[in-house]
Short mmCIF file of C-alpha atoms in Angstrom, two decimals:
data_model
loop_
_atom_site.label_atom_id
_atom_site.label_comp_id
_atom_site.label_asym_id
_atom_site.label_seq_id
_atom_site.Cartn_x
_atom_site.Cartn_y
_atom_site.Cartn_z
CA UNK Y 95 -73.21 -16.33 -7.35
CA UNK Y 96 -71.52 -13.17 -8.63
CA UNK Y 97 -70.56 -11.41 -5.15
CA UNK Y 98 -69.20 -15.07 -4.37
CA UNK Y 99 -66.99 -15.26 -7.80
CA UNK Y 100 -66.66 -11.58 -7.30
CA UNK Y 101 -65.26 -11.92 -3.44
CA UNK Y 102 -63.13 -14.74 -4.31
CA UNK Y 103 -61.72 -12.72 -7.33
CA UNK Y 104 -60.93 -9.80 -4.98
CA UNK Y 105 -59.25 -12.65 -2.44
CA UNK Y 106 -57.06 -14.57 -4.94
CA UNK Y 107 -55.94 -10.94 -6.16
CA UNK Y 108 -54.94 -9.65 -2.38
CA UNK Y 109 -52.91 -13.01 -1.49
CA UNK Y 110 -50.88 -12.51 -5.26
CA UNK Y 111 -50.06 -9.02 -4.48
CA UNK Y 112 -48.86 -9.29 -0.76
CA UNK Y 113 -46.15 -12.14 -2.31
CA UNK Y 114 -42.77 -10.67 -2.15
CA UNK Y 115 -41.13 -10.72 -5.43
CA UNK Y 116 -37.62 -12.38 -5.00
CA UNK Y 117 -34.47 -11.35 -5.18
CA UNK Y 118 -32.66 -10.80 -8.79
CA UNK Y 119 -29.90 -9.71 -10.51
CA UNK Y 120 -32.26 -7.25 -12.39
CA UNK Y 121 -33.96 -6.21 -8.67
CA UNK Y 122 -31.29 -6.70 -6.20
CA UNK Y 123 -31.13 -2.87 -5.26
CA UNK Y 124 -34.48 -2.49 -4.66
CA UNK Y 125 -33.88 -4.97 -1.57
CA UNK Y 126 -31.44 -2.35 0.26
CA UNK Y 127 -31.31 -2.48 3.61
CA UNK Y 128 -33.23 -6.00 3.77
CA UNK Y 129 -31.65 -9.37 4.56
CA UNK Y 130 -32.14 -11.63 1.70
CA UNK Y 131 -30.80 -14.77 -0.16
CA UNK Y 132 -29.74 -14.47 -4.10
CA UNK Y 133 -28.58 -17.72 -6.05
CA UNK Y 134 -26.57 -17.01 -8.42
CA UNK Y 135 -23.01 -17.53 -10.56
CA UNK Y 136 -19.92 -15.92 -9.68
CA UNK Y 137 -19.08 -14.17 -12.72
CA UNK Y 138 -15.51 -12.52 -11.48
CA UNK Y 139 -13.15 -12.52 -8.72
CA UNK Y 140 -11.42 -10.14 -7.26
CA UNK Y 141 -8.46 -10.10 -4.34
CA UNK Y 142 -7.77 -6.57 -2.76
CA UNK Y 143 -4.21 -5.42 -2.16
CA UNK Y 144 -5.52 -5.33 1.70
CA UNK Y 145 -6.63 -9.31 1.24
CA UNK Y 146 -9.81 -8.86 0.54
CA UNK Y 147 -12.23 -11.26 -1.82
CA UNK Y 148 -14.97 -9.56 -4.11
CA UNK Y 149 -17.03 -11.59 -5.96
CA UNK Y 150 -18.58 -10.11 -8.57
CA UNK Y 151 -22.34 -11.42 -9.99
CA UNK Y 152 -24.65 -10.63 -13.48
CA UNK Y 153 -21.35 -9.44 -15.26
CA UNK Y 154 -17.10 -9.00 -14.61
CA UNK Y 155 -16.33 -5.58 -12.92
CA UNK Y 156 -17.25 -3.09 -13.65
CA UNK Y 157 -20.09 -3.69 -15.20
CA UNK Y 158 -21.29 -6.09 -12.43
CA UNK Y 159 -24.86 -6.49 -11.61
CA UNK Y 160 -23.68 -6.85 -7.36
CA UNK Y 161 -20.90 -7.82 -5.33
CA UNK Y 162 -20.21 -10.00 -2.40
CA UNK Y 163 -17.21 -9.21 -0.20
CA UNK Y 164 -15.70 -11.07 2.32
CA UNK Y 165 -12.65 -8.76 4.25
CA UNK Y 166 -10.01 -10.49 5.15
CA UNK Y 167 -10.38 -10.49 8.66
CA UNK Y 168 -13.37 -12.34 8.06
CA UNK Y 169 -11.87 -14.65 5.36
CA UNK Y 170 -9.10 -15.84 7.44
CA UNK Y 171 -11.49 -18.00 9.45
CA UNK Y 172 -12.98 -19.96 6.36
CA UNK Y 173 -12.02 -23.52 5.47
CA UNK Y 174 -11.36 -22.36 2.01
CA UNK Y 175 -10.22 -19.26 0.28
CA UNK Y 176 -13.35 -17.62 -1.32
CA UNK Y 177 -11.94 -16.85 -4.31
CA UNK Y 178 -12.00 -20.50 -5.16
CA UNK Y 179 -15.82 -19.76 -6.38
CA UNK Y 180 -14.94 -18.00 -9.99
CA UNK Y 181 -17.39 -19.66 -12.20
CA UNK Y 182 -19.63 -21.51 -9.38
CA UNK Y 183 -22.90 -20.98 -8.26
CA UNK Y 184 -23.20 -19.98 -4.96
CA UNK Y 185 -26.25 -18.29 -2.38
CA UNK Y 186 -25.72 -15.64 -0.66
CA UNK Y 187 -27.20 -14.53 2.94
CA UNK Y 188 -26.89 -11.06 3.71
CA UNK Y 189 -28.17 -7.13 4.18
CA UNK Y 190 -28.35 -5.58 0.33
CA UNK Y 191 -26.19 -1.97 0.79
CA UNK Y 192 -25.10 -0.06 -1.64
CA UNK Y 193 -21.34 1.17 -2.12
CA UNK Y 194 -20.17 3.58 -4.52
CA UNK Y 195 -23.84 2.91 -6.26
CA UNK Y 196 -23.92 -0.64 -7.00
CA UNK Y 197 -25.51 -3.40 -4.40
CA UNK Y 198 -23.45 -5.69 -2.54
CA UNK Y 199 -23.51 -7.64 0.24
CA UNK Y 200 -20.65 -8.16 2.98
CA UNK Y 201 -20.61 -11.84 3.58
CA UNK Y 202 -19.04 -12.25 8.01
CA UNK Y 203 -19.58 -16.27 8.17
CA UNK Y 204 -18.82 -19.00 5.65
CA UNK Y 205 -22.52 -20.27 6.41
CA UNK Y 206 -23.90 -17.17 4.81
CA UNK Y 207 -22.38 -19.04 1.74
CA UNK Y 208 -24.01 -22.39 0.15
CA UNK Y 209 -22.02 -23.78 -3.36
CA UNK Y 210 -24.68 -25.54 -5.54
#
């Protein structure tokens, strides 16, 4: 009985382990280079003199947690203007990189966008 209780023990703690903690605010930058989705709020927005959208998460730049950007090549070909998002909560599909030392992600396709 106890190399049964002691083999599922062993079991039940492999399977925990080998589940990938998700995505955070708190962990996002641990997930560079990996393709992930994060639901969170937009805390800040952002328009570049160039047309660009940054939408800052966690906190208002600079003391944001990440950012998603959306250049406006890309943003031109959305049926809305992504800076319409201030204040909702959106997820995010994308590669984690980091720029300047803080995670973002750079958002191509308005599906890689859900509102909540």
């Amino acid at each position: 009985m106890k190399k049964v209780f002691l083999t599922l023990f062993l079991f039940g703690t492999l399977l925990v382990s080998a589940q990938e903690i998700p995505p955070t605010l708190e962990n996002i930058a641990s997930f560079e280079g990996k393709t992930i989705t994060i639901c969170e709020k937009v805390t800040s927005i952002y328009e570049t003199k160039g047309g660009n959208a940054l939408l800052n998460f966690g906190k208002p730049f600079p003391d944001n947690a990440f950012s998603v950007v959306v250049f406006k090549l890309d943003r031109d070909t959305f049926s809305y203007n992504p800076l319409t998002l201030d204040t909702k909560t959106i997820c995010i599909t994308g590669t984690v990189i980091m720029y300047k030392g803080k995670p973002e992600i750079i958002v191509k396709k308005e599906s890689e966008i859900v509102v909540k």
